[in-house]
C-alpha positions in Angstrom: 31.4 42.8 19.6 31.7 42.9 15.8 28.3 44.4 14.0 26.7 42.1 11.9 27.6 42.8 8.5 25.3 43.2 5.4 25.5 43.6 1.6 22.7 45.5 0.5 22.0 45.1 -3.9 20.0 47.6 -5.6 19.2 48.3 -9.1 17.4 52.0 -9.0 16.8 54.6 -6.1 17.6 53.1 -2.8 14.8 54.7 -0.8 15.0 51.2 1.3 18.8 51.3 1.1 18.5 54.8 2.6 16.6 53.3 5.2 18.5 51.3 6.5 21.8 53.2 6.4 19.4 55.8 8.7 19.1 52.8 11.0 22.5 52.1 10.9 23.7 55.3 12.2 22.5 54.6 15.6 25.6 53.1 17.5 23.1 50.8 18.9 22.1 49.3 15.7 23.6 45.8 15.6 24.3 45.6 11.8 26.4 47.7 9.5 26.4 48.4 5.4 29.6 46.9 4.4 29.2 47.0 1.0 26.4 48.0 -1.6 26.5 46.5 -5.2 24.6 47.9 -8.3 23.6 46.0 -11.7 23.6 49.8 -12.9 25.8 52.1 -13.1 23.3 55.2 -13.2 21.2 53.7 -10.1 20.4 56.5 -7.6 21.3 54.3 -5.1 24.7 54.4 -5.5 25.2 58.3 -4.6 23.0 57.0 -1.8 26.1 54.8 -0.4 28.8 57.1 -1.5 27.7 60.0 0.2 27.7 57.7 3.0 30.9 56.2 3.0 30.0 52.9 2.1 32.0 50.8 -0.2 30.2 50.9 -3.1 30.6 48.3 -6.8 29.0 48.7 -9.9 28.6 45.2 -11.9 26.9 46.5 -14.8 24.9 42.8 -16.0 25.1 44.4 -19.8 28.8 43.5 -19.5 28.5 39.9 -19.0 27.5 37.3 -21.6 25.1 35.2 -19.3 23.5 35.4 -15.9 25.4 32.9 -14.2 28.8 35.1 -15.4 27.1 38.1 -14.0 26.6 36.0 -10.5 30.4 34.6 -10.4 31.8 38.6 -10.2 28.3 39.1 -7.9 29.5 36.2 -5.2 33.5 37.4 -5.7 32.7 40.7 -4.3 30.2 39.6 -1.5 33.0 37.1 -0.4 35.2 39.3 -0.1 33.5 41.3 2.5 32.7 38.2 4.8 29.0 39.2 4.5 26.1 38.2 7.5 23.7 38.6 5.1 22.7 40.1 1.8 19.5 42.3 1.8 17.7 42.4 -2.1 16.5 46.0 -2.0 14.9 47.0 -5.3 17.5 44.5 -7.4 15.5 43.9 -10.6 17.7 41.0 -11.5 16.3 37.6 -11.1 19.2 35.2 -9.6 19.8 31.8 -10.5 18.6 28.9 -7.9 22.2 27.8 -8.0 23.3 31.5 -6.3 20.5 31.6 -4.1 21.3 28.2 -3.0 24.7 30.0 -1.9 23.1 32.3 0.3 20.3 29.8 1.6 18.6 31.5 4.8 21.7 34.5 4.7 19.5 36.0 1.9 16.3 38.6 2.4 14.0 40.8 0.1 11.0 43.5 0.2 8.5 42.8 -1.7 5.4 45.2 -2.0 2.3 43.4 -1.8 1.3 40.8 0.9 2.9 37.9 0.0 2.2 34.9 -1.6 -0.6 37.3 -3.3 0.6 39.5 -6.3 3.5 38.0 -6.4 5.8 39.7 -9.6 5.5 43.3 -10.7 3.2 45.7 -10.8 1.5 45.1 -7.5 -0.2 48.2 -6.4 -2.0 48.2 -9.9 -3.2 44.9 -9.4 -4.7 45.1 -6.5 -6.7 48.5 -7.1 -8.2 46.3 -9.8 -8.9 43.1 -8.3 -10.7 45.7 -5.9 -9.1 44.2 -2.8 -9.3 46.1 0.5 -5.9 45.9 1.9 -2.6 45.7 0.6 0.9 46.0 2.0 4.6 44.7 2.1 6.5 41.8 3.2 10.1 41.0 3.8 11.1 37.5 3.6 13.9 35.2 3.3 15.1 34.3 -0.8 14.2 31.2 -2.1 14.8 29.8 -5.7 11.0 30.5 -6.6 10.4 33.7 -7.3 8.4 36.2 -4.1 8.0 32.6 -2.5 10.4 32.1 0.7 9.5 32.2 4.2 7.8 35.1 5.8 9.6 37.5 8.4 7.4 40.4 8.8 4.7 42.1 7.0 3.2 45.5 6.7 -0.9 45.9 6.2 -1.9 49.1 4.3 -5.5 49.7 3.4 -6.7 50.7 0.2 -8.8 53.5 -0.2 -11.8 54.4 -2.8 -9.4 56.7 -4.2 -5.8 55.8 -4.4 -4.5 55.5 -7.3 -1.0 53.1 -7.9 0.8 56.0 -6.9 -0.8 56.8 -3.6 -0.8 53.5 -3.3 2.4 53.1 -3.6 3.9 55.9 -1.7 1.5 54.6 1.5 3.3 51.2 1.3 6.8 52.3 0.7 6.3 54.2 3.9 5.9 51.0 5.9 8.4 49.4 3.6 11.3 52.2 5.1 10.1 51.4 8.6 9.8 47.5 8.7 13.3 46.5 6.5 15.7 48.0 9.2 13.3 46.4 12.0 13.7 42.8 10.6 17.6 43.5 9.8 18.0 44.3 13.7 15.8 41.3 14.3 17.9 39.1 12.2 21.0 40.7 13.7 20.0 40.3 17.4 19.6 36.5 16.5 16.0 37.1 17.6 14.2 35.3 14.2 14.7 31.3 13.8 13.8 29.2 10.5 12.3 26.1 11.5 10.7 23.9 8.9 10.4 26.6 6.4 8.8 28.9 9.1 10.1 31.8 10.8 9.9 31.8 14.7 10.6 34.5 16.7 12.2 35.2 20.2 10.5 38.2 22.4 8.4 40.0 20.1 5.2 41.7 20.5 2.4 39.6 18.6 -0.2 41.2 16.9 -3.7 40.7 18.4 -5.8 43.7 16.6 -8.0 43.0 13.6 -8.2 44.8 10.9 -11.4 45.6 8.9 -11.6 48.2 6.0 -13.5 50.0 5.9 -14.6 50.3 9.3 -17.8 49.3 10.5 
């Protein structure tokens, strides 16, 4: 049986990208990188997927007049790789509604905080301030509004008197490296449904535990 095929877009390192191309050397993961695509040509990233063998395209967005110009070479080159899906992993880019309407539910992204709060940038900074006790990740399906489309899975992380936004930070990207190739597989496996704007699951282990910090 084919794999199911993804694009994964990046704009900087790739540590998620790495992640999953990790996962995707298991023969029994059920999804492969077909193709990885850049907005920059000096992104990190794209060593990443050539050291790997993956097809790899730079569309530098400096060389196009408008957004939605960028988006028409953007949609050429994921058509021509029949992509599954298209996995947003660190693409600092924000796409118009009338490409994400393209990709409607065939279109995910990580975000680092727990979604809908600190939605945006900046999010481990903002929650150290706003003096909140837990923070974490969340990978969801792209909608037209910005951080706003339905949930798939999230990642709790507590925050501790110290951390700064780069403990912070490293802690969640941690989770972020573990969960990303966990929904893909789920997503794959035709295990995750979208019903009214909701994501069901099929045979998956609910979480029961709560979670207090600190612990009393």
């Amino acid at each position: 049986m084919p794999k199911f095929q993804i694009a994964v877009l990046i704009s900087g390192n790739g540590s998620n990208l790495q992640a999953i191309i990790d996962a995707a050397n298991d023969p029994s993961y059920p999804a492969e990188v077909a193709i990885v695509i850049s907005n920059r040509p000096d992104a990190y990233g794209v060593k990443r997927a050539e050291k790997a063998g993956i097809k790899t395209v730079v569309i530098d967005h400096k060389n196009y007049e408008t957004r939605a110009d960028f988006e028409v070479e953007l949609q050429s080159q994921l058509t021509k790789q029949a992509i599954d899906l298209v996995c947003l992993a660190g693409f600092m880019r924000v796409l118009n509604a009338e490409f994400v309407e393209l990709w409607r539910d065939k279109m995910i992204n990580i975000h680092p905080s727990l979604l809908p709060a600190y939605k945006g940038l900046n999010t481990f900074q903002r929650a150290i301030d706003d003096g909140v006790r837990f923070a974490g990740c969340t990978v969801h399906y792209v909608v037209p509004e910005m951080d706003a489309g339905p949930i798939i899975m999230q990642a709790v992380v507590p925050i501790q008197q110290n951390d700064t936004k780069d403990t912070l930070a490293t802690k969640i990207q941690q989770q972020e490296h573990k969960m990303y190739p966990a929904a893909l597989s789920m997503i794959a496996k035709e295990k995750i449904k979208l019903i009214n704007q909701k994501v069901k699951f099929d045979e998956v282990i609910e979480q029961s535990e709560i979670l207090i910090s600190p612990k009393i």
